[in-house]
Amino acid sequence: MDEPTVRTGWREELERARREALAAIARATSTAELEEVRVAALGRKGAITAFLRSLSQYPPEERPQIGRVANAVRDEVEAALDAAAERIGQEEEARRLLEETVDVTLPGTPVATGHAHPLNTVIREIEDIFLSMGFELAEGPEIETDAYNFEALNIPKGHPARDMQDSFYMNEGILLRTHTSPMQVRFMQSRAPDLPVRMITVGRVYRRDDDATHSPMFTQVEGLLVDRGVHLGHLKWTLEEFARRVYGEGARIRLRPSYFPFTEPSMEVDVSCTICGGGGCRTCKGTGWLEILGAGMVHPRVIRNGGYDPDEVSGFAFGMGPERIAMLKYGIDDLRLFFQNDLRFLEQF
Amino acid sequence: MRVSYRWLQEFVPVELPPEELAERLTLVGLAVEAVERPWRHVEGVVAGRVTAVERHPASDHLKVVRVETGGAALTIVTGAPNARAGMLVPVALPGARLADGRRIAAADFRGVVSEGMCCSADELALPEPPGPRGLLELDPQEGWRPGMDVARALELDDAVLEVELTPNYAAHCQSVLGVAREVAALLELPLLPAERRRGPSQPAPASWPADRPRPPRVFIEDEGCARYVARFILDVRVGPSPLWLQRRLQAAGMRPISNVVDVTNYVMLETGQPLHAFDLDTLRGGLIGARAARPGETLRTLDGEERRLQEGDLVIADAEAPVALAGVMGGAATEVTERTRSILLESAWFDPARVGRTARRLGLLSEASGRFEKGVDPSGCRWVADRAAALIQALAGGTVPEEVEDAYPRPARPRRLEVEAARIRGLLGVDLGDAEIASYLRRLHMDVRAEGGRLVVTVPTFRPDVTEPVDLVEEVGRLYGLNRIPSAPLHGAPGRGGRSARRRALDELSRLMRAAGFTEAVTFTFHPEERLARLGLPPHDERSRPIAVANPLSEAQEVMRTTMLPSLLDVLAHNHRVRRTDAALFEIARVYMGADEVAAGRLPQEPLRLAFVASGRLAPRHWREGEGRAADFFTAKGVVEAVLRLFRVEDARWERAREPFLHPGRAAYAAAGGRALGWVGELHPRVAAAWDLEGRVVAAELDVEALLAAGRALPELRPLPRFPAVARDLALVVDLATPAAEVERVMRQAGGELLRSIELFDVYAGERLGAGRRSLAYRLVYQADDRTLTEDEVEAVHGRVRQALAGELGAVLRS
């Protein structure tokens, strides 16, 4: 072959291959086109590959220089191919994502979830507060003996308090409990003589009353603490703490002397009105206070019935109606809504 | 109890605004529910004398009267039929206001200008006298003179405190005096002497007229009467009471009747001691007293009813027969009437329980019986009788001889209590000195003597509620002020605290049910017996024998539920009525089993249940998901299966349920470890119809205690697999009668330890297979813990499974 021809043409030949490859890379718009360019330039039969394979045709003293230039061209084309692949990949991804676009305002696939009953929600909240103060949850029978429901709680036959809570009877000695207070004695009996006694119990109770403000079945939460040296100040602190946790730091309480046969002194407990904060409004009937629970120091006879010596220990007890607390909390105005279980009501909680 | 503030001020010099007093009383234990001022608007009304009555020139029913009110004579138009010359009437002058707030101005009535208005009792919110409506007549004998201000004379600026008495204060606060004692103790004020009260306290002295029969002697033949005082008022004139007294009775919520009867009520309201007036001349045999009713005796009471008396009734009798039901109601024969001339006034103490029983039986609860029932003070009978006799004399005239019968065989002695001052301090949590404690008790009219650290307290007889030392703690606490007691954080060891594992499981269960789309219900635990009948349970079924409520208010409380189903179906029916047919509800609550136990005087079982009901769609219709998930047997069973997983019940068995209230082909029992867990299924269409429910209704009821017992407390952990699993699909055709559970059992038995999971992914029944056949397609996964299974091993075990299916069940294998 005619060496000078070859010798004078290699630079131009390489430059042409380089130019053609770079131009094709710039023109490519898809991964497939780019692959064609790669095969044409750097594939087994590609222009640059072919040039490199033909290096042996050149005089040995020139081969290193020609090889250096040719390798540089190959590296440049490879780099351009990589950069283009990155660019085209991004473009293609963007196109694909664009095609997958949906109307995000369409509703999602439904996960049908039910609703908690507001009464149970409030009960759990109350339980949690007292559980965190070291009170223990207890359960007791709803069908109860007259002995536990009345006698053990210092309510003998003929006591006016038996009028106050007209009862549903099964027979002479067995009735539907009228309050959760029988659990005071039952729980003490299950613990005596251990101290302290810290109980919280929640349950259904029953009274013969049925109108807009009374339900024949409703729920109560009862608390009991018996230990050495327990006094009214401890009761007051416990109830203040409860009020703060339910109604917020600013909540205050007020004690009004009242009467329960199983506590003495007994009191009704008001919390500063949650609506007006104490200034007076419709909810609190202008008084600034809402009655939320009854409480007192456990009567010595009840402590004795529980198996403890009232000269050694003392205690306090309190009871409240979750219905009332839920009504105030959610602004519910009709007690009957709790037991009607209308889904249009329950689904709001 | 309703207390007139003006009346109260005759007993204690209280000057606080009534609302403020109400607040203070409430904080000391006398809950004042309301402060009322029914007369507050009345002003500018004066007494006026009618000097002339003429016909109105242009009206048949109107009259024109001339009225003198001290100044210039007025011309007033009135429609009252009783207007007559000479009478004194209340006159609203121009600018005056009536009780309803109306302002009076001079006005033209058909050509005659009326310079004010003559008033009826009603227009001043005063009690209407009996007879036809008309002008209120003011009696000059009561001191009325023309020009007197009616509002001032009748204390129309008065306020009435409505006091809600708790049982412990009921006895000593059921009177103006009792409330006054509380006010005095609260505000550290003295009680005013009797002279400050309206009307005399002691009758004018007189002796028994020689020409009159001697007064009857008093006997007590029954312990139900502890004291019986009789005072006599001779030659009274029965007539209406003065207006001031009528108004006070009205303020207290009582109706005026006649001066004698009104005084007995007035003094009762004042002192708390009920009184009864007999017509003295109707009493026979010179005897009166208390005894037990005798068999067969009857008494015609004041209301005209003939009452059959019972053993245990305490009666007042003369020498011949009962004349009154003690403390409950007087007899008609001895009633004070307009013709009555002489009175026997009874002031007595009767047993609270006896009075209460008789009054309740006869439905004769009254102000008097209520007071006896709460307990009156026997020490007060005599002075109260004197006060009432004096007031009758002042209003109705007559003589009150000094002869008084007072039978009081065992005079009440004040109770003595001993209490350690340290105990009072210890329970109240306040460091009160002994002297301070004593001072609170003395303010309550208790006598206190300190003996070392002990206080010896003498309790007055008007405090029957103070019977034990802890009562004194309460008295000191409320006078000191409960709200002044400093609060003290809890100390000492906490209780066991926290939720039990059982409670946590129940909370989890509730959360799971909600996550599954069910809303929590809280239902009544009783229902009409008829609801149970709808289920068609056989008589031997325990659930068909509910515990009955002996005294339901209505059928709604007839029986305690033995199954949750009726309560929840009632709820579902309510929601269907309001067109919520896509409904899913659950409740975790109790049922009540054991009518026999209750009959035997023992407490029944109250097992806890999870129950749910659903109808319509469990998941809603959706643009992408199609028609939604309908409530049917399998959706319901899926929920139960999720519950079983939650409780880690791993060996549950399913079988067809036979419950008369369920679809016979679409209901199942679940059991584990030989114990029934409950049922799930579609409601029988007849039962659904009984509740007016349309479409498929699913329900389930599970025994929560059984679930807790059947489940593992902790999961059984297996190490993560180290060797690959091999899956093989298997399709087979079996008889429709072959349960899937049986197919699975055969596969497990044949597959042994290496068969790790069975997934049923297709069920097909169709013509292609022939009648009574179905195809089941499974994916079986094989795996070993200690090696990679070889192809040969897998083929061997899978072959055994196929053989077993064919051999034991006659299954035709399709792949």
Short mmCIF file of C-alpha atoms in Angstrom, two decimals, chain B residues 16-25 35:
data_model
loop_
_atom_site.label_atom_id
_atom_site.label_comp_id
_atom_site.label_asym_id
_atom_site.label_seq_id
_atom_site.Cartn_x
_atom_site.Cartn_y
_atom_site.Cartn_z
CA LEU B 16 -76.79 40.75 102.62
CA PRO B 17 -78.44 40.99 99.20
CA PRO B 18 -80.50 37.78 98.81
CA GLU B 19 -78.38 36.57 95.88
CA GLU B 20 -75.22 36.88 97.92
CA LEU B 21 -76.81 35.10 100.86
CA ALA B 22 -77.89 32.36 98.46
CA GLU B 23 -74.30 31.92 97.30
CA ARG B 24 -72.99 31.78 100.87
CA LEU B 25 -75.65 29.28 101.94
CA VAL B 35 -83.89 33.37 94.08
#
